[in-house]
Amino acid sequence: MTNPLDPVFSALADPTRRAILTMLLEDDMAVTDVAEPFAMSLAAISKHLAVLADAGLIVREKRGRVIWCKLEPDAMRGPSVWMQGFGQFEPVDLDAFERFIEAEGIGADFSKENRGPDLD
Amino acid sequence: MTNPLDPVFSALADPTRRAILTMLLEDDMAVTDVAEPFAMSLAAISKHLAVLADAGLIVREKRGRVIWCKLEPDAMRGPSVWMQGFGQFEPVDLDAFERFIEAEGIGADFSKENRGPDLD
DNA sequence: CGCATATTCAACCAACTGGTTGACGATGCC
DNA sequence: GGCATCGTCAACCAGTTGGTTGAATATGCG
């Protein structure tokens, strides 16, 4: 796993982690706040954040007793360039991006709120 | 794993699979020829190709007794757009792409040829 | 100090991954 | 027909992943 593209692509392969990144697009967040919308333990989220940090996609900075998570989009540059080399995709279609965020955003399967009884 | 970005990102997380994709950038290839430069069994490569096909990144077409693998770069469009939304990276830096191919290309750790004794 | 909050650590578990080998089915060729 | 080649399948294995819970650490606050 010596290749620099590996950790980024595998970090991005998990929908929970992608959701976290889109949350951080809004603003820096404390670990507890990152965890809040998800239906899993704080420890699990903590591990996800470690994966993202190892990939360089976020940095965690301790201030007082809370750890702030900050998006580090530069880590995506390499993988992004790599992919663009294949497809010659047109640059930065922000509308398309919005649709993706909408489609998979934190509101999707992951949040506690949307997990009522399956049948209604 | 219902999200369409998942299979593509996880397919791309493996260096062997990325190497295969860059090989297919040159030209369509038969499974046996894809496997040739790698130091692993044909069955292993066959599985990698299945992962790539499931992600939509290649198609496999049987002609006679050989199965031809063809790159399907359109499958990268979604993930590429998703990533560009984060970084606002400048479009299609082909030089940078060349450097990546160079750096991780099939000549790297994966080929049989480059696997002499570790110390020299 | 003593308690509450924020986060990680450690042990554990089930499921998935990436590889192996050997057998198998399908096709082409003499 | 008989043999070689192409590729997948099935069973197996070790290591990794994504989650859990409970204890531990670190900081802030009255």
PDB file of C-alpha atoms (C1' of nucleotides) in Angstrom:
ATOM      1  CA  MET A   1       0.000   0.000   0.000  1.00  0.00           C
ATOM      2  CA  THR A   2       2.880   2.320  -0.675  1.00  0.00           C
ATOM      3  CA  ASN A   3       1.056   4.284  -3.340  1.00  0.00           C
ATOM      4  CA  PRO A   4      -0.258   7.717  -2.320  1.00  0.00           C
ATOM      5  CA  LEU A   5      -3.517   7.220  -4.204  1.00  0.00           C
ATOM      6  CA  ASP A   6      -4.449   4.148  -2.168  1.00  0.00           C
ATOM      7  CA  PRO A   7      -5.416   5.702   1.156  1.00  0.00           C
ATOM      8  CA  VAL A   8      -7.471   8.449  -0.444  1.00  0.00           C
ATOM      9  CA  PHE A   9      -9.460   6.192  -2.727  1.00  0.00           C
ATOM     10  CA  SER A  10     -10.108   3.671   0.007  1.00  0.00           C
ATOM     11  CA  ALA A  11     -11.095   6.405   2.442  1.00  0.00           C
ATOM     12  CA  LEU A  12     -13.568   7.680  -0.145  1.00  0.00           C
ATOM     13  CA  ALA A  13     -14.989   4.208  -0.718  1.00  0.00           C
ATOM     14  CA  ASP A  14     -17.088   4.412   2.435  1.00  0.00           C
ATOM     15  CA  PRO A  15     -20.379   6.364   2.312  1.00  0.00           C
ATOM     16  CA  THR A  16     -20.168   7.360   5.973  1.00  0.00           C
ATOM     17  CA  ARG A  17     -16.780   8.928   5.364  1.00  0.00           C
ATOM     18  CA  ARG A  18     -17.976  10.730   2.245  1.00  0.00           C
ATOM     19  CA  ALA A  19     -20.928  12.050   4.214  1.00  0.00           C
ATOM     20  CA  ILE A  20     -18.549  13.354   6.862  1.00  0.00           C
ATOM     21  CA  LEU A  21     -16.517  15.153   4.216  1.00  0.00           C
ATOM     22  CA  THR A  22     -19.591  16.845   2.799  1.00  0.00           C
ATOM     23  CA  MET A  23     -20.559  17.937   6.302  1.00  0.00           C
ATOM     24  CA  LEU A  24     -17.127  19.465   6.743  1.00  0.00           C
ATOM     25  CA  LEU A  25     -17.603  21.337   3.500  1.00  0.00           C
ATOM     26  CA  GLU A  26     -19.982  23.561   5.441  1.00  0.00           C
ATOM     27  CA  ASP A  27     -17.704  24.244   8.348  1.00  0.00           C
ATOM     28  CA  ASP A  28     -15.176  22.793  10.770  1.00  0.00           C
ATOM     29  CA  MET A  29     -16.766  20.530  13.354  1.00  0.00           C
ATOM     30  CA  ALA A  30     -16.042  18.889  16.677  1.00  0.00           C
ATOM     31  CA  VAL A  31     -15.915  15.084  16.717  1.00  0.00           C
ATOM     32  CA  THR A  32     -19.076  14.844  18.804  1.00  0.00           C
ATOM     33  CA  ASP A  33     -20.959  17.046  16.373  1.00  0.00           C
ATOM     34  CA  VAL A  34     -19.724  15.048  13.420  1.00  0.00           C
ATOM     35  CA  ALA A  35     -21.046  11.903  15.076  1.00  0.00           C
ATOM     36  CA  GLU A  36     -24.419  13.321  16.017  1.00  0.00           C
ATOM     37  CA  PRO A  37     -26.411  12.609  12.823  1.00  0.00           C
ATOM     38  CA  PHE A  38     -25.123   9.056  12.437  1.00  0.00           C
ATOM     39  CA  ALA A  39     -26.694   5.932  13.821  1.00  0.00           C
ATOM     40  CA  MET A  40     -23.461   4.522  15.142  1.00  0.00           C
ATOM     41  CA  SER A  41     -21.234   4.897  18.153  1.00  0.00           C
ATOM     42  CA  LEU A  42     -18.895   7.791  18.732  1.00  0.00           C
ATOM     43  CA  ALA A  43     -15.993   5.360  18.707  1.00  0.00           C
ATOM     44  CA  ALA A  44     -16.925   4.213  15.216  1.00  0.00           C
ATOM     45  CA  ILE A  45     -16.982   7.792  13.968  1.00  0.00           C
ATOM     46  CA  SER A  46     -13.684   8.412  15.694  1.00  0.00           C
ATOM     47  CA  LYS A  47     -12.193   5.557  13.692  1.00  0.00           C
ATOM     48  CA  HIS A  48     -13.623   6.925  10.456  1.00  0.00           C
ATOM     49  CA  LEU A  49     -12.065  10.279  11.241  1.00  0.00           C
ATOM     50  CA  ALA A  50      -8.739   8.572  11.819  1.00  0.00           C
ATOM     51  CA  VAL A  51      -8.969   6.964   8.386  1.00  0.00           C
ATOM     52  CA  LEU A  52      -9.761  10.324   6.805  1.00  0.00           C
ATOM     53  CA  ALA A  53      -6.885  11.950   8.674  1.00  0.00           C
ATOM     54  CA  ASP A  54      -4.453   9.219   7.646  1.00  0.00           C
ATOM     55  CA  ALA A  55      -5.473   9.806   4.049  1.00  0.00           C
ATOM     56  CA  GLY A  56      -4.796  13.507   4.558  1.00  0.00           C
ATOM     57  CA  LEU A  57      -8.390  14.400   3.771  1.00  0.00           C
ATOM     58  CA  ILE A  58      -8.925  16.126   7.102  1.00  0.00           C
ATOM     59  CA  VAL A  59      -6.799  17.491   9.915  1.00  0.00           C
ATOM     60  CA  ARG A  60      -7.752  17.223  13.574  1.00  0.00           C
ATOM     61  CA  GLU A  61      -6.747  19.998  15.876  1.00  0.00           C
ATOM     62  CA  LYS A  62      -7.226  19.846  19.611  1.00  0.00           C
ATOM     63  CA  ARG A  63      -8.399  23.059  21.249  1.00  0.00           C
ATOM     64  CA  GLY A  64      -9.267  22.668  24.863  1.00  0.00           C
ATOM     65  CA  ARG A  65     -11.009  19.377  25.288  1.00  0.00           C
ATOM     66  CA  VAL A  66     -12.632  19.352  21.881  1.00  0.00           C
ATOM     67  CA  ILE A  67     -10.978  18.210  18.677  1.00  0.00           C
ATOM     68  CA  TRP A  68     -11.862  20.212  15.615  1.00  0.00           C
ATOM     69  CA  CYS A  69     -12.001  18.521  12.243  1.00  0.00           C
ATOM     70  CA  LYS A  70     -11.130  20.535   9.187  1.00  0.00           C
ATOM     71  CA  LEU A  71     -11.494  19.517   5.573  1.00  0.00           C
ATOM     72  CA  GLU A  72      -8.225  19.275   3.623  1.00  0.00           C
ATOM     73  CA  PRO A  73      -9.401  19.101   0.022  1.00  0.00           C
ATOM     74  CA  ASP A  74      -5.898  19.295  -1.354  1.00  0.00           C
ATOM     75  CA  ALA A  75      -5.539  15.588  -0.638  1.00  0.00           C
ATOM     76  CA  MET A  76      -8.043  14.985  -3.417  1.00  0.00           C
ATOM     77  CA  ARG A  77      -5.984  16.733  -6.014  1.00  0.00           C
ATOM     78  CA  GLY A  78      -3.861  13.700  -6.909  1.00  0.00           C
ATOM     79  CA  PRO A  79      -6.738  11.261  -7.288  1.00  0.00           C
ATOM     80  CA  SER A  80      -8.793  13.879  -9.090  1.00  0.00           C
ATOM     81  CA  VAL A  81      -6.066  14.512 -11.615  1.00  0.00           C
ATOM     82  CA  TRP A  82      -5.572  10.783 -12.030  1.00  0.00           C
ATOM     83  CA  MET A  83      -9.236  10.250 -12.866  1.00  0.00           C
ATOM     84  CA  GLN A  84      -9.501  13.231 -15.152  1.00  0.00           C
ATOM     85  CA  GLY A  85      -6.685  11.763 -17.191  1.00  0.00           C
ATOM     86  CA  PHE A  86      -8.996   8.930 -18.167  1.00  0.00           C
ATOM     87  CA  GLY A  87     -12.139  10.710 -19.050  1.00  0.00           C
ATOM     88  CA  GLN A  88     -11.284  14.214 -20.120  1.00  0.00           C
ATOM     89  CA  PHE A  89     -14.332  15.243 -18.169  1.00  0.00           C
ATOM     90  CA  GLU A  90     -15.359  18.815 -18.464  1.00  0.00           C
ATOM     91  CA  PRO A  91     -14.173  20.881 -15.528  1.00  0.00           C
ATOM     92  CA  VAL A  92     -16.022  21.535 -12.301  1.00  0.00           C
ATOM     93  CA  ASP A  93     -19.679  21.050 -13.074  1.00  0.00           C
ATOM     94  CA  LEU A  94     -21.015  22.498  -9.853  1.00  0.00           C
ATOM     95  CA  ASP A  95     -24.596  21.636 -10.651  1.00  0.00           C
ATOM     96  CA  ALA A  96     -23.666  18.012 -11.026  1.00  0.00           C
ATOM     97  CA  PHE A  97     -21.821  18.220  -7.746  1.00  0.00           C
ATOM     98  CA  GLU A  98     -24.881  19.614  -6.009  1.00  0.00           C
ATOM     99  CA  ARG A  99     -26.916  16.720  -7.337  1.00  0.00           C
ATOM    100  CA  PHE A 100     -24.454  14.248  -5.891  1.00  0.00           C
ATOM    101  CA  ILE A 101     -24.443  15.905  -2.516  1.00  0.00           C
ATOM    102  CA  GLU A 102     -28.211  15.932  -2.627  1.00  0.00           C
ATOM    103  CA  ALA A 103     -28.375  12.284  -3.630  1.00  0.00           C
ATOM    104  CA  GLU A 104     -26.034  10.863  -1.037  1.00  0.00           C
ATOM    105  CA  GLY A 105     -25.969  13.647   1.509  1.00  0.00           C
ATOM    106  CA  ILE A 106     -26.101  13.052   5.204  1.00  0.00           C
ATOM    107  CA  GLY A 107     -29.870  12.977   5.060  1.00  0.00           C
ATOM    108  CA  ALA A 108     -29.786   9.610   3.301  1.00  0.00           C
ATOM    109  CA  ASP A 109     -29.626   6.230   5.017  1.00  0.00           C
ATOM    110  CA  PHE A 110     -27.174   7.220   7.660  1.00  0.00           C
ATOM    111  CA  SER A 111     -28.968   9.593   9.949  1.00  0.00           C
ATOM    112  CA  LYS A 112     -30.770   8.640  13.096  1.00  0.00           C
ATOM    113  CA  GLU A 113     -33.684  10.854  12.122  1.00  0.00           C
ATOM    114  CA  ASN A 114     -34.590   8.854   9.061  1.00  0.00           C
ATOM    115  CA  ARG A 115     -34.586   5.563  10.882  1.00  0.00           C
ATOM    116  CA  GLY A 116     -38.064   5.219  12.165  1.00  0.00           C
ATOM    117  CA  PRO A 117     -39.926   1.886  12.031  1.00  0.00           C
ATOM    118  CA  ASP A 118     -39.424   0.329   8.619  1.00  0.00           C
ATOM    119  CA  LEU A 119     -43.120  -0.057   7.912  1.00  0.00           C
ATOM    120  CA  ASP A 120     -45.627   2.657   8.317  1.00  0.00           C
TER     121      ASP A 120
ATOM    122  CA  MET B   1     -23.501  -0.206  -0.425  1.00  0.00           C
ATOM    123  CA  THR B   2     -26.363   1.190  -2.403  1.00  0.00           C
ATOM    124  CA  ASN B   3     -24.531   4.325  -3.405  1.00  0.00           C
ATOM    125  CA  PRO B   4     -23.203   4.451  -6.980  1.00  0.00           C
ATOM    126  CA  LEU B   5     -19.940   6.062  -5.890  1.00  0.00           C
ATOM    127  CA  ASP B   6     -19.035   3.153  -3.623  1.00  0.00           C
ATOM    128  CA  PRO B   7     -18.071   0.480  -6.151  1.00  0.00           C
ATOM    129  CA  VAL B   8     -16.006   2.875  -8.237  1.00  0.00           C
ATOM    130  CA  PHE B   9     -14.005   4.314  -5.358  1.00  0.00           C
ATOM    131  CA  SER B  10     -13.387   0.902  -3.834  1.00  0.00           C
ATOM    132  CA  ALA B  11     -12.385  -0.524  -7.208  1.00  0.00           C
ATOM    133  CA  LEU B  12      -9.907   2.314  -7.587  1.00  0.00           C
ATOM    134  CA  ALA B  13      -8.497   1.758  -4.108  1.00  0.00           C
ATOM    135  CA  ASP B  14      -6.408  -1.182  -5.299  1.00  0.00           C
ATOM    136  CA  PRO B  15      -3.110  -0.472  -7.105  1.00  0.00           C
ATOM    137  CA  THR B  16      -3.337  -3.621  -9.211  1.00  0.00           C
ATOM    138  CA  ARG B  17      -6.704  -2.534 -10.511  1.00  0.00           C
ATOM    139  CA  ARG B  18      -5.489   0.985 -11.233  1.00  0.00           C
ATOM    140  CA  ALA B  19      -2.536  -0.478 -13.104  1.00  0.00           C
ATOM    141  CA  ILE B  20      -4.930  -2.559 -15.181  1.00  0.00           C
ATOM    142  CA  LEU B  21      -6.927   0.528 -16.042  1.00  0.00           C
ATOM    143  CA  THR B  22      -3.846   2.401 -17.194  1.00  0.00           C
ATOM    144  CA  MET B  23      -2.889  -0.583 -19.345  1.00  0.00           C
ATOM    145  CA  LEU B  24      -6.320  -0.499 -20.949  1.00  0.00           C
ATOM    146  CA  LEU B  25      -5.808   3.172 -21.679  1.00  0.00           C
ATOM    147  CA  GLU B  26      -3.424   2.018 -24.392  1.00  0.00           C
ATOM    148  CA  ASP B  27      -5.703  -0.510 -25.991  1.00  0.00           C
ATOM    149  CA  ASP B  28      -8.260  -3.259 -25.383  1.00  0.00           C
ATOM    150  CA  MET B  29      -6.688  -6.422 -24.046  1.00  0.00           C
ATOM    151  CA  ALA B  30      -7.436 -10.098 -23.559  1.00  0.00           C
ATOM    152  CA  VAL B  31      -7.582 -11.332 -19.968  1.00  0.00           C
ATOM    153  CA  THR B  32      -4.432 -13.417 -20.353  1.00  0.00           C
ATOM    154  CA  ASP B  33      -2.521 -10.426 -21.691  1.00  0.00           C
ATOM    155  CA  VAL B  34      -3.760  -8.239 -18.863  1.00  0.00           C
ATOM    156  CA  ALA B  35      -2.468 -10.813 -16.403  1.00  0.00           C
ATOM    157  CA  GLU B  36       0.920 -11.289 -18.024  1.00  0.00           C
ATOM    158  CA  PRO B  37       2.910  -8.476 -16.336  1.00  0.00           C
ATOM    159  CA  PHE B  38       1.609  -9.238 -12.851  1.00  0.00           C
ATOM    160  CA  ALA B  39       3.155 -11.552 -10.321  1.00  0.00           C
ATOM    161  CA  MET B  40      -0.098 -13.240  -9.424  1.00  0.00           C
ATOM    162  CA  SER B  41      -2.330 -15.963 -10.726  1.00  0.00           C
ATOM    163  CA  LEU B  42      -4.666 -15.578 -13.663  1.00  0.00           C
ATOM    164  CA  ALA B  43      -7.573 -16.311 -11.333  1.00  0.00           C
ATOM    165  CA  ALA B  44      -6.615 -13.352  -9.148  1.00  0.00           C
ATOM    166  CA  ILE B  45      -6.547 -11.049 -12.161  1.00  0.00           C
ATOM    167  CA  SER B  46      -9.846 -12.479 -13.286  1.00  0.00           C
ATOM    168  CA  LYS B  47     -11.343 -11.459  -9.951  1.00  0.00           C
ATOM    169  CA  HIS B  48      -9.880  -7.966 -10.228  1.00  0.00           C
ATOM    170  CA  LEU B  49     -11.426  -7.647 -13.666  1.00  0.00           C
ATOM    171  CA  ALA B  50     -14.771  -8.718 -12.234  1.00  0.00           C
ATOM    172  CA  VAL B  51     -14.537  -5.969  -9.627  1.00  0.00           C
ATOM    173  CA  LEU B  52     -13.726  -3.416 -12.314  1.00  0.00           C
ATOM    174  CA  ALA B  53     -16.601  -4.657 -14.451  1.00  0.00           C
ATOM    175  CA  ASP B  54     -19.041  -4.532 -11.537  1.00  0.00           C
ATOM    176  CA  ALA B  55     -18.004  -0.939 -10.977  1.00  0.00           C
ATOM    177  CA  GLY B  56     -18.674  -0.238 -14.632  1.00  0.00           C
ATOM    178  CA  LEU B  57     -15.070   0.771 -15.234  1.00  0.00           C
ATOM    179  CA  ILE B  58     -14.534  -1.851 -17.929  1.00  0.00           C
ATOM    180  CA  VAL B  59     -16.650  -4.081 -20.116  1.00  0.00           C
ATOM    181  CA  ARG B  60     -15.708  -7.648 -21.033  1.00  0.00           C
ATOM    182  CA  GLU B  61     -16.716  -8.946 -24.411  1.00  0.00           C
ATOM    183  CA  LYS B  62     -16.256 -12.547 -25.467  1.00  0.00           C
ATOM    184  CA  ARG B  63     -15.057 -13.094 -29.015  1.00  0.00           C
ATOM    185  CA  GLY B  64     -14.193 -16.654 -29.815  1.00  0.00           C
ATOM    186  CA  ARG B  65     -12.458 -18.087 -26.787  1.00  0.00           C
ATOM    187  CA  VAL B  66     -10.824 -14.870 -25.680  1.00  0.00           C
ATOM    188  CA  ILE B  67     -12.504 -12.203 -23.587  1.00  0.00           C
ATOM    189  CA  TRP B  68     -11.610  -8.656 -24.488  1.00  0.00           C
ATOM    190  CA  CYS B  69     -11.471  -5.990 -21.818  1.00  0.00           C
ATOM    191  CA  LYS B  70     -12.315  -2.442 -22.750  1.00  0.00           C
ATOM    192  CA  LEU B  71     -11.950   0.664 -20.643  1.00  0.00           C
ATOM    193  CA  GLU B  72     -15.203   2.449 -19.805  1.00  0.00           C
ATOM    194  CA  PRO B  73     -14.009   5.805 -18.471  1.00  0.00           C
ATOM    195  CA  ASP B  74     -17.515   7.194 -18.246  1.00  0.00           C
ATOM    196  CA  ALA B  75     -17.902   5.335 -14.960  1.00  0.00           C
ATOM    197  CA  MET B  76     -15.391   7.774 -13.492  1.00  0.00           C
ATOM    198  CA  ARG B  77     -17.454  10.797 -14.340  1.00  0.00           C
ATOM    199  CA  GLY B  78     -19.570  10.704 -11.182  1.00  0.00           C
ATOM    200  CA  PRO B  79     -16.686  10.264  -8.741  1.00  0.00           C
ATOM    201  CA  SER B  80     -14.612  12.796 -10.632  1.00  0.00           C
ATOM    202  CA  VAL B  81     -17.342  15.406 -10.449  1.00  0.00           C
ATOM    203  CA  TRP B  82     -17.845  14.614  -6.777  1.00  0.00           C
ATOM    204  CA  MET B  83     -14.182  15.212  -5.997  1.00  0.00           C
ATOM    205  CA  GLN B  84     -13.878  18.323  -8.092  1.00  0.00           C
ATOM    206  CA  GLY B  85     -16.695  19.807  -6.077  1.00  0.00           C
ATOM    207  CA  PHE B  86     -14.409  19.813  -3.071  1.00  0.00           C
ATOM    208  CA  GLY B  87     -11.250  21.221  -4.446  1.00  0.00           C
ATOM    209  CA  GLN B  88     -12.110  23.325  -7.443  1.00  0.00           C
ATOM    210  CA  PHE B  89      -9.048  21.783  -9.036  1.00  0.00           C
ATOM    211  CA  GLU B  90      -8.020  23.216 -12.323  1.00  0.00           C
ATOM    212  CA  PRO B  91      -9.183  21.071 -15.217  1.00  0.00           C
ATOM    213  CA  VAL B  92      -7.320  18.205 -16.840  1.00  0.00           C
ATOM    214  CA  ASP B  93      -3.679  18.785 -16.094  1.00  0.00           C
ATOM    215  CA  LEU B  94      -2.333  16.198 -18.480  1.00  0.00           C
ATOM    216  CA  ASP B  95       1.251  16.676 -17.393  1.00  0.00           C
ATOM    217  CA  ALA B  96       0.295  15.852 -13.850  1.00  0.00           C
ATOM    218  CA  PHE B  97      -1.553  12.819 -15.111  1.00  0.00           C
ATOM    219  CA  GLU B  98       1.514  11.611 -16.973  1.00  0.00           C
ATOM    220  CA  ARG B  99       3.527  11.936 -13.804  1.00  0.00           C
ATOM    221  CA  PHE B 100       1.045   9.782 -11.923  1.00  0.00           C
ATOM    222  CA  ILE B 101       1.045   7.109 -14.573  1.00  0.00           C
ATOM    223  CA  GLU B 102       4.798   7.221 -14.542  1.00  0.00           C
ATOM    224  CA  ALA B 103       4.950   6.982 -10.775  1.00  0.00           C
ATOM    225  CA  GLU B 104       2.580   4.093 -10.284  1.00  0.00           C
ATOM    226  CA  GLY B 105       2.468   2.607 -13.742  1.00  0.00           C
ATOM    227  CA  ILE B 106       2.611  -1.098 -14.360  1.00  0.00           C
ATOM    228  CA  GLY B 107       6.354  -1.015 -14.238  1.00  0.00           C
ATOM    229  CA  ALA B 108       6.283  -0.410 -10.504  1.00  0.00           C
ATOM    230  CA  ASP B 109       6.142  -3.037  -7.785  1.00  0.00           C
ATOM    231  CA  PHE B 110       3.659  -5.271  -9.498  1.00  0.00           C
ATOM    232  CA  SER B 111       5.491  -6.761 -12.434  1.00  0.00           C
ATOM    233  CA  LYS B 112       7.280 -10.061 -12.400  1.00  0.00           C
ATOM    234  CA  GLU B 113      10.263  -8.465 -14.107  1.00  0.00           C
ATOM    235  CA  ASN B 114      11.047  -6.088 -11.287  1.00  0.00           C
ATOM    236  CA  ARG B 115      11.008  -8.730  -8.606  1.00  0.00           C
ATOM    237  CA  GLY B 116      14.574  -9.806  -8.324  1.00  0.00           C
ATOM    238  CA  PRO B 117      16.312 -10.265  -4.970  1.00  0.00           C
ATOM    239  CA  ASP B 118      15.498  -7.410  -2.601  1.00  0.00           C
ATOM    240  CA  LEU B 119      19.096  -6.439  -1.971  1.00  0.00           C
ATOM    241  CA  ASP B 120      21.533  -5.692  -4.679  1.00  0.00           C
TER     242      ASP B 120
ATOM    243  C1'  DC C   1     -11.548  18.547  44.683  1.00  0.00           C
ATOM    244  C1'  DG C   2     -15.146  16.116  42.276  1.00  0.00           C
ATOM    245  C1'  DC C   3     -18.025  15.601  38.556  1.00  0.00           C
ATOM    246  C1'  DA C   4     -19.376  16.010  33.668  1.00  0.00           C
ATOM    247  C1'  DT C   5     -17.950  16.178  28.939  1.00  0.00           C
ATOM    248  C1'  DA C   6     -14.946  14.928  24.903  1.00  0.00           C
ATOM    249  C1'  DT C   7     -12.363  11.600  22.751  1.00  0.00           C
ATOM    250  C1'  DT C   8      -9.630   7.600  22.257  1.00  0.00           C
ATOM    251  C1'  DC C   9      -8.059   2.898  23.448  1.00  0.00           C
ATOM    252  C1'  DA C  10      -8.475  -2.149  23.761  1.00  0.00           C
ATOM    253  C1'  DA C  11     -10.608  -6.283  23.083  1.00  0.00           C
ATOM    254  C1'  DC C  12     -13.689  -8.562  20.550  1.00  0.00           C
ATOM    255  C1'  DC C  13     -16.627 -10.061  16.489  1.00  0.00           C
ATOM    256  C1'  DA C  14     -18.678 -10.924  11.813  1.00  0.00           C
ATOM    257  C1'  DA C  15     -18.082  -9.897   7.180  1.00  0.00           C
ATOM    258  C1'  DC C  16     -15.269  -8.748   3.362  1.00  0.00           C
ATOM    259  C1'  DT C  17     -10.820  -8.823   0.560  1.00  0.00           C
ATOM    260  C1'  DG C  18      -7.119 -10.479  -2.013  1.00  0.00           C
ATOM    261  C1'  DG C  19      -4.660 -14.119  -2.755  1.00  0.00           C
ATOM    262  C1'  DT C  20      -3.876 -19.376  -3.561  1.00  0.00           C
ATOM    263  C1'  DT C  21      -4.732 -24.048  -5.904  1.00  0.00           C
ATOM    264  C1'  DG C  22      -7.184 -27.514  -8.566  1.00  0.00           C
ATOM    265  C1'  DA C  23     -11.043 -28.749 -11.305  1.00  0.00           C
ATOM    266  C1'  DC C  24     -14.053 -27.444 -14.817  1.00  0.00           C
ATOM    267  C1'  DG C  25     -16.429 -25.728 -19.261  1.00  0.00           C
ATOM    268  C1'  DA C  26     -15.789 -23.655 -23.780  1.00  0.00           C
ATOM    269  C1'  DT C  27     -13.471 -22.790 -27.816  1.00  0.00           C
ATOM    270  C1'  DG C  28      -9.975 -23.411 -31.589  1.00  0.00           C
ATOM    271  C1'  DC C  29      -6.926 -26.375 -34.211  1.00  0.00           C
ATOM    272  C1'  DC C  30      -4.529 -30.554 -36.280  1.00  0.00           C
TER     273       DC C  30
ATOM    274  C1'  DG D   1     -11.743 -36.972 -31.970  1.00  0.00           C
ATOM    275  C1'  DG D   2      -8.163 -35.346 -29.138  1.00  0.00           C
ATOM    276  C1'  DC D   3      -5.351 -31.908 -27.329  1.00  0.00           C
ATOM    277  C1'  DA D   4      -3.985 -27.220 -25.975  1.00  0.00           C
ATOM    278  C1'  DT D   5      -5.535 -22.718 -24.644  1.00  0.00           C
ATOM    279  C1'  DC D   6      -8.660 -19.225 -22.380  1.00  0.00           C
ATOM    280  C1'  DG D   7     -11.037 -18.063 -18.584  1.00  0.00           C
ATOM    281  C1'  DT D   8     -14.005 -18.892 -14.543  1.00  0.00           C
ATOM    282  C1'  DC D   9     -15.558 -21.425 -10.472  1.00  0.00           C
ATOM    283  C1'  DA D  10     -15.181 -23.353  -5.817  1.00  0.00           C
ATOM    284  C1'  DA D  11     -13.017 -24.077  -1.687  1.00  0.00           C
ATOM    285  C1'  DC D  12      -9.896 -22.453   1.254  1.00  0.00           C
ATOM    286  C1'  DC D  13      -6.849 -19.164   3.990  1.00  0.00           C
ATOM    287  C1'  DA D  14      -4.834 -15.012   6.300  1.00  0.00           C
ATOM    288  C1'  DG D  15      -5.372 -10.317   6.960  1.00  0.00           C
ATOM    289  C1'  DT D  16      -8.191  -6.178   6.971  1.00  0.00           C
ATOM    290  C1'  DT D  17     -12.490  -3.535   7.819  1.00  0.00           C
ATOM    291  C1'  DG D  18     -16.337  -1.634  10.193  1.00  0.00           C
ATOM    292  C1'  DG D  19     -18.830  -2.077  13.883  1.00  0.00           C
ATOM    293  C1'  DT D  20     -19.683  -3.024  19.089  1.00  0.00           C
ATOM    294  C1'  DT D  21     -18.887  -2.281  24.280  1.00  0.00           C
ATOM    295  C1'  DG D  22     -16.458  -0.877  28.414  1.00  0.00           C
ATOM    296  C1'  DA D  23     -12.569   1.254  30.449  1.00  0.00           C
ATOM    297  C1'  DA D  24      -9.227   4.938  30.295  1.00  0.00           C
ATOM    298  C1'  DT D  25      -7.454   9.686  29.558  1.00  0.00           C
ATOM    299  C1'  DA D  26      -7.821  14.611  29.323  1.00  0.00           C
ATOM    300  C1'  DT D  27      -9.933  18.804  29.932  1.00  0.00           C
ATOM    301  C1'  DG D  28     -13.330  22.252  31.824  1.00  0.00           C
ATOM    302  C1'  DC D  29     -16.237  23.860  35.540  1.00  0.00           C
ATOM    303  C1'  DG D  30     -18.596  24.770  40.086  1.00  0.00           C
TER     304       DG D  30
END
